[in-house]
Short mmCIF file of C-alpha atoms and ligand atoms in Angstrom, two decimals:
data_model
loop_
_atom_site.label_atom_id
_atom_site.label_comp_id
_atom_site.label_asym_id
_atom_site.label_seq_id
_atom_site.Cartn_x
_atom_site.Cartn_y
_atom_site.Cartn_z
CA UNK A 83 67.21 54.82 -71.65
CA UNK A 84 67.22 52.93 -68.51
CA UNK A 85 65.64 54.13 -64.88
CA UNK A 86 69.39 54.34 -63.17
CA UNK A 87 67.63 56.71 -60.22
CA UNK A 88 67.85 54.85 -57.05
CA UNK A 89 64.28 55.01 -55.31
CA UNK A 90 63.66 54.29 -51.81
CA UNK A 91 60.43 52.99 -51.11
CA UNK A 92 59.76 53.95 -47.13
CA UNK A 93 57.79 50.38 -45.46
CA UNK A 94 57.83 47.18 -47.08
CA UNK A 95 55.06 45.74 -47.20
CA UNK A 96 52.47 44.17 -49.79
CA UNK A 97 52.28 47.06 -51.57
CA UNK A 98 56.71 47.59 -51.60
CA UNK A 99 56.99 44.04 -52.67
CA UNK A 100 54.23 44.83 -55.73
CA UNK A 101 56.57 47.82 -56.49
CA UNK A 102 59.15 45.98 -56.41
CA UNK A 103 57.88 43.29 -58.86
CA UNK A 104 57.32 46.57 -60.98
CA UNK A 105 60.71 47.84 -60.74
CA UNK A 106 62.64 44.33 -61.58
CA UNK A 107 61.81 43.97 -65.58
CA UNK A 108 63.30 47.47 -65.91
CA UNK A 109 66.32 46.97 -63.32
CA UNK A 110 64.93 50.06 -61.44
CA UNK A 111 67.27 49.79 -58.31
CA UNK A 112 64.11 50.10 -55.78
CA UNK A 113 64.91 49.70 -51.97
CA UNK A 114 62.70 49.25 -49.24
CA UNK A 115 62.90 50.36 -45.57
CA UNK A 116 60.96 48.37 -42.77
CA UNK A 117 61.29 47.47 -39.33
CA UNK A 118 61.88 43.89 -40.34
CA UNK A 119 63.21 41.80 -43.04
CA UNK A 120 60.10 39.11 -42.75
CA UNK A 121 57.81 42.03 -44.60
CA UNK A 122 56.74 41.22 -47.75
CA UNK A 123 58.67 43.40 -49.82
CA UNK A 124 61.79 42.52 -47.86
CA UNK A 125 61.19 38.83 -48.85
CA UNK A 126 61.38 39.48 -52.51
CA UNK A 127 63.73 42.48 -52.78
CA UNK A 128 67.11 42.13 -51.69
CA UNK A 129 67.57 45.85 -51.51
CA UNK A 130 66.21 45.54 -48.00
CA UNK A 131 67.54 48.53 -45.09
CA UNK A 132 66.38 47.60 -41.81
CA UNK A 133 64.89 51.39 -40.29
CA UNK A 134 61.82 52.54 -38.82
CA UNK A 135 60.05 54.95 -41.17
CA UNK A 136 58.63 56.29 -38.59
CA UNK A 137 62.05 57.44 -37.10
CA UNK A 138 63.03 61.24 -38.15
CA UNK A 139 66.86 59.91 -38.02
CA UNK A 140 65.69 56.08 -40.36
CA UNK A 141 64.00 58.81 -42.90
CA UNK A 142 66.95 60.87 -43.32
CA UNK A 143 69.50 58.23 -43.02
CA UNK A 144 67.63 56.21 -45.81
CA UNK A 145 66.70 59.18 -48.15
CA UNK A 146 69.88 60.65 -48.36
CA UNK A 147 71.30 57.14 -50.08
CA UNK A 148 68.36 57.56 -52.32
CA UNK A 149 68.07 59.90 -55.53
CA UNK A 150 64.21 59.99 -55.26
CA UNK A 151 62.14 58.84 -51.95
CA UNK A 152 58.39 57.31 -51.76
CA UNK A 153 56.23 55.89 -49.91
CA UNK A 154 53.97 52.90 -49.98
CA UNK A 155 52.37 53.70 -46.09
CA UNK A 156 51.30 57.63 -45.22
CA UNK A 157 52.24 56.97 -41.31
CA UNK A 158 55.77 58.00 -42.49
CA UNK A 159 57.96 60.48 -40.36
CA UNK A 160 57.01 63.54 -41.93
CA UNK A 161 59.88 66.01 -40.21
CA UNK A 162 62.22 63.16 -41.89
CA UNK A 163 60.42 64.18 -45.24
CA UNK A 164 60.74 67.44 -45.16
CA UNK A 165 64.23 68.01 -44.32
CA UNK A 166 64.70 65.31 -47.15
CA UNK A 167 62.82 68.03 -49.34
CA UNK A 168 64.33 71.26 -48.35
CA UNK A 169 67.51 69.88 -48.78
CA UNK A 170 66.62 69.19 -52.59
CA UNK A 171 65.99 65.50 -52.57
CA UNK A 172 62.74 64.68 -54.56
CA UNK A 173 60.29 62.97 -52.61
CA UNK A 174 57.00 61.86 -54.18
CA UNK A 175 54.15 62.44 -52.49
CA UNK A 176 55.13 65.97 -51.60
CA UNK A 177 55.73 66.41 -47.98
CA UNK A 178 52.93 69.31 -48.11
CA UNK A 179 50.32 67.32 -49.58
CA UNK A 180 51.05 64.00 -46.80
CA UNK A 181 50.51 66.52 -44.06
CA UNK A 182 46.93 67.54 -45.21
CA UNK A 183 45.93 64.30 -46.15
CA UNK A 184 47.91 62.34 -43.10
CA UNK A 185 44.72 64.08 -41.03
CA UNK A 186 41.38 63.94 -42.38
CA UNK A 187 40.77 66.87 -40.60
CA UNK A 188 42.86 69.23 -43.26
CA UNK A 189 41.72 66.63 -45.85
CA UNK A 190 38.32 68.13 -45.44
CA UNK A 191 39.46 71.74 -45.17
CA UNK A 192 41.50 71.62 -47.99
CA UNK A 193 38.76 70.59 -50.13
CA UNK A 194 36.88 73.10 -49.42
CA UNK A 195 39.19 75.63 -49.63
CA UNK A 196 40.09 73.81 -53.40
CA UNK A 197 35.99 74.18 -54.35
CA UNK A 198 36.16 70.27 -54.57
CA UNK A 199 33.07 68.28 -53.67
CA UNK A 200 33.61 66.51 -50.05
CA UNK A 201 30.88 65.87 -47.30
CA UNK A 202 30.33 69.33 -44.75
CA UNK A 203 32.35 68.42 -41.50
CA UNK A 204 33.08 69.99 -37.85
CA UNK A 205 36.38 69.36 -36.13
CA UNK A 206 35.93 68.06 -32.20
CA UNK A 207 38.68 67.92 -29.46
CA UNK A 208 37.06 64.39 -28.09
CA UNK A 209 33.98 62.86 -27.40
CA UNK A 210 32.55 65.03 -24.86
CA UNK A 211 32.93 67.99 -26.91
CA UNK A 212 30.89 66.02 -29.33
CA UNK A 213 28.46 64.94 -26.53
CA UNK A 214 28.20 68.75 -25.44
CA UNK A 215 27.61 69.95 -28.87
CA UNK A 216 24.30 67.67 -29.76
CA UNK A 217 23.15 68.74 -26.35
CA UNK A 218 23.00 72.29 -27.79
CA UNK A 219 21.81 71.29 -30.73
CA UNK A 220 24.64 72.57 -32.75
CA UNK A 221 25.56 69.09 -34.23
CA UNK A 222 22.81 66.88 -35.30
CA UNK A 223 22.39 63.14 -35.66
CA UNK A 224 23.05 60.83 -37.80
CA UNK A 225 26.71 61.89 -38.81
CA UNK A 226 30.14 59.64 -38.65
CA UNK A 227 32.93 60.34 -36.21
CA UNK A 228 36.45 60.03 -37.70
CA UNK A 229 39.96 59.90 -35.83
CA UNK A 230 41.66 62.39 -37.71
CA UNK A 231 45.07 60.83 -37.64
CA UNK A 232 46.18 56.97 -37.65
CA UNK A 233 43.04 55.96 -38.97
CA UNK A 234 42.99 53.20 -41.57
CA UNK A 235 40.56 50.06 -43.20
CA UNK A 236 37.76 51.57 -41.18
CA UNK A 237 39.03 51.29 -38.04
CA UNK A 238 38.89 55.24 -36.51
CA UNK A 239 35.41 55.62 -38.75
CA UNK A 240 32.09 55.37 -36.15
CA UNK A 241 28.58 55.65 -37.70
CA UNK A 242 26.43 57.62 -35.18
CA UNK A 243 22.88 57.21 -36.23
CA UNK A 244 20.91 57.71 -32.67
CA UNK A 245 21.44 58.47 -28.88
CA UNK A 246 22.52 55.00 -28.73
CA UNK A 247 25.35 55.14 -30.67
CA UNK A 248 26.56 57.38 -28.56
CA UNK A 249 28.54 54.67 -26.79
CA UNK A 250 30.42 53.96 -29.69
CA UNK A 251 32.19 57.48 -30.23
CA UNK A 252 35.35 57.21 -30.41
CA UNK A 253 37.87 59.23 -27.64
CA UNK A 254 40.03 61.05 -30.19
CA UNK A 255 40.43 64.35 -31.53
CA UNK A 256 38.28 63.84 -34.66
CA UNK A 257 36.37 65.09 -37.89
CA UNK A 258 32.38 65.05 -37.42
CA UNK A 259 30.99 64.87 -40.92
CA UNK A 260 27.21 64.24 -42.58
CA UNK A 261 26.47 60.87 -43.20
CA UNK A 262 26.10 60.54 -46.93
CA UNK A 263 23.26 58.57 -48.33
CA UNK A 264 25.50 55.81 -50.37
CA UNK A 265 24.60 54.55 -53.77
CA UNK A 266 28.06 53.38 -54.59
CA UNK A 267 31.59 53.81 -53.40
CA UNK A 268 34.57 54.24 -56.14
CA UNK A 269 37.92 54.42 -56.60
CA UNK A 270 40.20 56.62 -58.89
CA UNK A 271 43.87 56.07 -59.13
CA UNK A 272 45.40 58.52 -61.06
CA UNK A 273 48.82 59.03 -61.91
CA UNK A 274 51.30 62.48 -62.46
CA UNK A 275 54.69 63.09 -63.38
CA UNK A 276 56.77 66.21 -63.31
CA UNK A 277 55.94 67.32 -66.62
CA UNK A 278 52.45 67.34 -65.99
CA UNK A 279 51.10 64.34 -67.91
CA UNK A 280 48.46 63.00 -65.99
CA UNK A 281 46.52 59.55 -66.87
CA UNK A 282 43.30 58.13 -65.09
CA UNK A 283 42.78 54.18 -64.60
CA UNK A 284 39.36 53.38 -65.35
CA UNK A 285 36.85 53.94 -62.23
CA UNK A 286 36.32 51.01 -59.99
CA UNK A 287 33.47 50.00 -57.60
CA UNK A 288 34.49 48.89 -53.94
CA UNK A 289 31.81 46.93 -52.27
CA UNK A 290 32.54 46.84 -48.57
CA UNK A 291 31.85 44.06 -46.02
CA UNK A 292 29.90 45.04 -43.27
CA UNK A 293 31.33 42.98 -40.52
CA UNK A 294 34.82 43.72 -41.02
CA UNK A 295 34.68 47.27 -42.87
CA UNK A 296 36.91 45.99 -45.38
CA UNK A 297 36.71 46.04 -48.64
CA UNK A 298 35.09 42.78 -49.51
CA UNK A 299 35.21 42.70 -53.83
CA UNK A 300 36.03 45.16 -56.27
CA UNK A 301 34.60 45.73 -59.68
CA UNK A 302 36.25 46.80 -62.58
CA UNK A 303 35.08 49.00 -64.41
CA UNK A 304 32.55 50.49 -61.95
CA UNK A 305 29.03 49.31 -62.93
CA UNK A 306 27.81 53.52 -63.46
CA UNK A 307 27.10 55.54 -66.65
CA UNK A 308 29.82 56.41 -68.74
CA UNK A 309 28.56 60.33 -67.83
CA UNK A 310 29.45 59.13 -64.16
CA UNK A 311 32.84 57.51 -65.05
CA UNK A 312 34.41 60.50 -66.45
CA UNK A 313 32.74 62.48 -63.94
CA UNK A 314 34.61 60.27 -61.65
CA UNK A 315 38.11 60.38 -63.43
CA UNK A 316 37.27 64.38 -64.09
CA UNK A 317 37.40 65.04 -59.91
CA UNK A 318 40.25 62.51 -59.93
CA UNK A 319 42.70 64.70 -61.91
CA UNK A 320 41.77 68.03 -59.89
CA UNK A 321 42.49 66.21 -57.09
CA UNK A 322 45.60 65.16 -57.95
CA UNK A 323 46.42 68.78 -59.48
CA UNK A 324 45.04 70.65 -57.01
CA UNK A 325 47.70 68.12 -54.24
CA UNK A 326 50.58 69.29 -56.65
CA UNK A 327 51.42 65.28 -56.51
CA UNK A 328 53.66 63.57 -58.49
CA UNK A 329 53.15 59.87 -58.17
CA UNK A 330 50.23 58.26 -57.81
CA UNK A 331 46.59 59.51 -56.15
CA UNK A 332 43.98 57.14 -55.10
CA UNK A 333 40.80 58.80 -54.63
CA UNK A 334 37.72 57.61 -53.32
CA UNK A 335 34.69 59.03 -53.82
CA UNK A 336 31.03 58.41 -52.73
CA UNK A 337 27.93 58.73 -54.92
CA UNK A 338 24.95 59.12 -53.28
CA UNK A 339 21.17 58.32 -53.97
CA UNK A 340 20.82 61.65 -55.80
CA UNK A 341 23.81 60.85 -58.05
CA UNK A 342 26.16 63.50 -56.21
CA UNK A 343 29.69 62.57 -56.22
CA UNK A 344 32.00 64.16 -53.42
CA UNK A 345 35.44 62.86 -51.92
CA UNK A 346 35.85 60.61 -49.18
CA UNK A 347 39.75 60.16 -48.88
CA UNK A 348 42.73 59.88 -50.76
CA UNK A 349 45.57 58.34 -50.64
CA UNK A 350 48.92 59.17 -52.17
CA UNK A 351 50.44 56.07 -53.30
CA UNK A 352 49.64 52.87 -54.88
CA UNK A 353 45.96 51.71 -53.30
CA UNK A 354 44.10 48.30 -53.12
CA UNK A 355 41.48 49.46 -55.53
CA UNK A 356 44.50 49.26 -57.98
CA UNK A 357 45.58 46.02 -57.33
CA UNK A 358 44.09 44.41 -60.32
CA UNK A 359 45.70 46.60 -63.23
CA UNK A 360 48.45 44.11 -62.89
CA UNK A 361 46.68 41.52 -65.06
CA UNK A 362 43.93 43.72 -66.40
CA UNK A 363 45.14 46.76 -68.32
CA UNK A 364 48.22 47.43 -70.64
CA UNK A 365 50.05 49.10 -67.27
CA UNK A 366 50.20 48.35 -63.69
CA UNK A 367 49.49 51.67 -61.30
CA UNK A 368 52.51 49.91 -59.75
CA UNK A 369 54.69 50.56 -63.12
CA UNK A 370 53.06 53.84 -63.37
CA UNK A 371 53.98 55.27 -59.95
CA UNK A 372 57.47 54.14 -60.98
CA UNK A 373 57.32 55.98 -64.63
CA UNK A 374 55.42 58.73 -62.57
CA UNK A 375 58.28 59.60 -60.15
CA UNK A 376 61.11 59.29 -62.48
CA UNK A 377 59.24 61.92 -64.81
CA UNK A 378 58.92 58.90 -67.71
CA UNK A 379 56.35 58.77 -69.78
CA UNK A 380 53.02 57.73 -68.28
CA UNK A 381 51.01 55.07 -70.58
CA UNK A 382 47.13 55.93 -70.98
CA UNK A 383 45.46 52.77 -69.65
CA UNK A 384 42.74 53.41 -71.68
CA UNK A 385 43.16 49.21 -72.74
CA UNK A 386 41.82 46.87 -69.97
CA UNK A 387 39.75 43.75 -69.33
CA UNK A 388 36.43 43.59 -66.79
CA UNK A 389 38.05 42.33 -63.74
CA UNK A 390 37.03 41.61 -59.88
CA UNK A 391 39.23 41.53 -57.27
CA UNK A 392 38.84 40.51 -53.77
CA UNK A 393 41.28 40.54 -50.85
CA UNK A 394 42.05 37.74 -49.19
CA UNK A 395 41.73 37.93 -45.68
CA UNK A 396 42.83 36.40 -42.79
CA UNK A 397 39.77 34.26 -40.63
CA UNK A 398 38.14 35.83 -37.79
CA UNK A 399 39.22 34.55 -34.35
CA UNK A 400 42.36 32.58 -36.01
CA UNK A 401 45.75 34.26 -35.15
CA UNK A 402 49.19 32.60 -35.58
CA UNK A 403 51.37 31.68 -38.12
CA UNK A 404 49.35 31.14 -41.47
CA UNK A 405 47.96 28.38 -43.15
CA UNK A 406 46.14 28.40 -46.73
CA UNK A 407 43.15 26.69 -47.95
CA UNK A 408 41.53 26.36 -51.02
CA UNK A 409 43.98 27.19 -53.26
CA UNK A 410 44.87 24.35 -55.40
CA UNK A 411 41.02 24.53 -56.49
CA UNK A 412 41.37 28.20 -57.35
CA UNK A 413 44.90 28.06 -58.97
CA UNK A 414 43.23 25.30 -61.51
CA UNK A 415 40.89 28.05 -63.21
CA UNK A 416 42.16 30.43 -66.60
CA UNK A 417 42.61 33.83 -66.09
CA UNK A 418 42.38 33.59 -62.25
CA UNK A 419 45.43 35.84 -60.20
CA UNK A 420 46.49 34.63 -57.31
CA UNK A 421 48.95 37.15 -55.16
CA UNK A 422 49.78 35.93 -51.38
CA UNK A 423 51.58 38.48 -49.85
CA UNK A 424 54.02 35.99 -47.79
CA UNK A 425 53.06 37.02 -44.12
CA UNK A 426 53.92 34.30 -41.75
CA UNK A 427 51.45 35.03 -39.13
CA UNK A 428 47.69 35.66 -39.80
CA UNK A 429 45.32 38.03 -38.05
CA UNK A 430 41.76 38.62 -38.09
CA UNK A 431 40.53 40.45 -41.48
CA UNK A 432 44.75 40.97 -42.05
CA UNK A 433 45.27 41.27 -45.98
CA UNK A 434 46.76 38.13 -46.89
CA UNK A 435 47.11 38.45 -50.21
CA UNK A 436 44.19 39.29 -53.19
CA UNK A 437 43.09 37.29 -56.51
CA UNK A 438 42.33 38.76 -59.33
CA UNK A 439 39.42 37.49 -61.88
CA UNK A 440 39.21 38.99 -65.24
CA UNK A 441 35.95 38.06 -67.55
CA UNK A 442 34.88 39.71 -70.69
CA UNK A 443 31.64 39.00 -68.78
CA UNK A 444 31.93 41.36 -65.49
CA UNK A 445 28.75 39.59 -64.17
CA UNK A 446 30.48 36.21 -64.47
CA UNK A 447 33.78 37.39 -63.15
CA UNK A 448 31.76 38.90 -59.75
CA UNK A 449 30.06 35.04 -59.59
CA UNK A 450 34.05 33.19 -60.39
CA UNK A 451 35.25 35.87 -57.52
CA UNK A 452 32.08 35.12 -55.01
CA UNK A 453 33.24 31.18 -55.51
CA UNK A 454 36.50 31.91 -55.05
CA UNK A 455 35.94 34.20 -51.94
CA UNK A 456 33.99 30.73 -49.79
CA UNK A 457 36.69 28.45 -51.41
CA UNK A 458 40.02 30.08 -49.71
CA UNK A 459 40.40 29.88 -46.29
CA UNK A 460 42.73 31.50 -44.11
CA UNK A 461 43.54 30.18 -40.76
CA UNK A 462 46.29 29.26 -38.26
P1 LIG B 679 39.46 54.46 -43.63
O1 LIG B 679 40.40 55.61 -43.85
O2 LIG B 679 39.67 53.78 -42.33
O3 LIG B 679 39.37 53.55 -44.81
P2 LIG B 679 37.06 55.86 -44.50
O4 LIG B 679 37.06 57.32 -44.23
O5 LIG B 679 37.33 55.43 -45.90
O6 LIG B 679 38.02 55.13 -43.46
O7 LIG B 679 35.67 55.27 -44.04
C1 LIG B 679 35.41 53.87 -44.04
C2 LIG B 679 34.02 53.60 -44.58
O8 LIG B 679 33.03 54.26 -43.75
C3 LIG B 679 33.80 54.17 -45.98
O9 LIG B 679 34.26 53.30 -46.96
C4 LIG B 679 32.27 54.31 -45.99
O10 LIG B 679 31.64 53.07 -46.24
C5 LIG B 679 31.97 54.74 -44.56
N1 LIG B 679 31.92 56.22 -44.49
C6 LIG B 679 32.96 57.05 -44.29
N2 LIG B 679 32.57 58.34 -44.31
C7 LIG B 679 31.25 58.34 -44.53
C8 LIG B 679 30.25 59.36 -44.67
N3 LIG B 679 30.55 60.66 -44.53
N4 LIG B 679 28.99 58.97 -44.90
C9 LIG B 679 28.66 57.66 -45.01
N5 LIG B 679 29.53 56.67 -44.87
C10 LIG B 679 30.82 56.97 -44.65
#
C-alpha cells in the first residue's frame, strides 16, 4: 500500500533534499519548510513552503497542512511543536525528547537519571561562575566547556586543559563535563517506529579534523571488536527507547583508552554519520526515517558494503558564490558517490556536499577517500 501521509519536513536543507530523494521512488508527498527557496531541499522538491521554523506561527501554520511533522534541524520552534502535539498531530521526534536533547545540559541529566553511560558534568551560569568555581577548587582542570543550547559541528565545545585555556571559555550558560581520554569516536543511527520495531545501522567511526572540528572521514563499519560493535548498537537502542522516539536517533558515543563507552550527543533525525547507507547497505537511514514515521516496516540493514565517507567542505578563507574542483577526476572512478548539496555560496569548513567510497577492502577505500579528499577543492 502506498505512503499517502503528507509529511512535513521542518528546514530544507542537505539533509531535506536527501529525504526528499528518499521519499520520490515511493511518491511519499514530503514538503519542506525553509526560509528560502535556494536551500537544497527546496531546489529538488517542489513541495517547497516558504516559513521560518523557527517561528511558533510558520510551525503551526505548516504542521497543521501536514498529517505527520519532522524535522531534519533540532533549532526548530519547539512551542510550535508542542501545540502541534497536544492537538493530536504526530510529530516525530517527540516534542519531549527535542527539549532534553535541544540543551546538552538535560542531555546529560537525563542520562543519568536513565542509568545510561555519559561523561559526569556540572551546569555553570557563565564563565565567571566557572572561573570562581576552580578557584575553590570545586571544579578541576582539564574538563570541556559546552554551550548548552545552539551549539553545533563543534562550535560551543572548548577544551580547557590548563590556566591558559582559561581565555578560551566560552560566555554562555553551559555544561562543564570530564574530558574523556578518546580512543575512538562512533556513531549509531538507529531507527523506531510506532510499533516498536527498532533496527541498528552498523557502527561507524568518525575521525575528526583538528583544525576545523569537523568531521574529516568516516569509516564504515567502525574498525572495533565485534564485542564493541554490538556493545555500541546495544546503548544505541536504549537510547532510542529510553527518548520514546519514533524516527530516527543518531548517537554518538566515545570509547576511551580503557575501552569504556559512554554518550556524547544525540541527535534525533537523520545524521552525517549516516550519509553513506545510501550506496552502502540494502536501506538508506533516509528511507528508514520515512518507513519509521509512517509506522512501515523497518528493513534490518544487517547487508552493507565497507564504505568511507568524507564531507566535502568549503576552503578556508574563500567565501562567495561556489566553485568546484577536482571533480571530473573523482567522478571517473567505480563505486565512487558524489553528492553536492547545490549551495550557491561557499563558506569556510560549510558542508558542501560528501562522497561516498565503498571497497570490499576498508583500508583501500580510507586511501581512494584520502585521494579524493586533496583532489576536490572548494573555493569562490
Ligand atoms: P557538537 O554538538 O558541536 O558537535 P560535541 O559535543 O559533539 O559538539 O563535541 C565536539 C567534539 O569535541 C567531539 O566530537 C569530541 O571530539 C570533543 N569532545 C566533546 N566532549 C568531550 C569530552 N567530554 N571529552 C573529550 N572530548 C570531547
Amino acid at each position: 500500500m502506498a505512503i499517502r501521509k503528507k509529511i512535513g519536513v521542518l528546514g530544507a536543507g542537505q539533509l531535506g533534499r536527501m529525504l526528499s530523494e528518499a521519499a520520490s521512488p515511493l511518491d511519499i508527498p514530503l514538503y519542506l519548510m525553509d526560509k528560502s527557496n535556494e536551500f537544497p531541499g527546496a531546489r529538488i522538491n517542489p513541495n517547497f513552503i516558504a516559513g521560518d521554523f523557527k517561528d511558533f506561527d510558520d510551525v503551526l501554520a505548516f504542521g497543521r497542512k501536514m498529517d505527520i511533522v519532522t524535522i531534519e534541524i533540532e533549532s526548530v520552534n519547539l512551542k510550535g511543536l508542542e501545540h502541534l502535539e497536544s492537538g493530536g498531530k504526530e510529530v516525530y521526534p517527540n516534542a519531549k525528547a527535542l527539549k532534553i536533547i535541544k540543551d546538552k545540559g538535560l542531555q546529560r541529566a537525563f542520562y543519568e537519571e536513565k542509568g545510561l553511560a555519559s561523561p559526569a558534568y556540572k551546569l555553570f551560569q557563565n564563565a565567571d561562575a566557572i572561573k570562581e568555581a576552580i578557584s575553590i577548587g570545586t571544579l578541576q582542570y582539564p574538563f570541556v566547556q559546552k554551550s548548552r543550547t545552539e551549539g553545533y559541528d563543534g562550535r560551543g565545545v572548548s577544551i580547557i586543559k590548563t590556566k591558559d585555556d582559561l581565555s578560551k571559555l566560552l560566555h554562555t550558560e553551559s555544561v562543564v563535563e570530564d574530558l574523556v581520554d578518546i580512543d575512538k569516536e562512533i556513531g549509531v543511527v538507529v531507527a523506531r517506529n510506532k510499533s516498536g520495531q527498532v533496527e541498528a545501522f552498523v557502527p561507524v567511526e568518525m575521525a575528526f579534523d583538528p583544525e576545523a572540528n569537523l568531521l574529516d572521514m568516516l569509516i564504515c563499519p567502525a574498525r572495533i571488536s565485534s564485542e564493541k560493535l554490538q556493545e555500541c548498537v546495544d546503548i544505541a537502542i536504549s537510547t532510542i527507547k529510553a527518548f520514546d522516539i519514533i524516527g530516527l536517533l543518531a548517537v554518538e558515543l566515545f570509547i576511551d583508552k580503557a575501552g569504556d563507552i559512554s554518550i556524547n550527543e544525540v541527535a534525533p533525525r537523520p545524521h552525517n554519520s549516516g550519509h553513506h547507507t545510501i550506496e552502502n547497505c540494502i536501506v538508506s537511514q533516509f528511507q528508514q526515517h520515512l518507513r519509521a514515521i509512517t509506522n512501515t516496516e523497518l528493513i534490518k540493514p544487517s547487508e552493507y558494503s565497507p564504505a568511507v565517507m568524507v564531507n566535502l567542505l568549503g576552503a578556508a578563507n574563500h567565501t562567495g558564490p561556489v566553485k568546484y574542483f577536482g571533480l571530473q577526476e573523482v567522478l571517473k572512478t567505480p563505486k565512487v558517490y558524489c553528492h553536492l548539496y547545490g549551495k550557491k555560496e561557499t563558506r569556510p569548513f560549510r558542508k558542501m556536499g560528501h562522497v561516498t567510497v565503498l571497497d570490499q577492502n576498508l583500508e583501500e577505500a580510507i586511501r581512494k577517500a584520502q585521494k579524493i579528499k586533496k583532489l576536490i577543492k572548494i573555493t569562490s
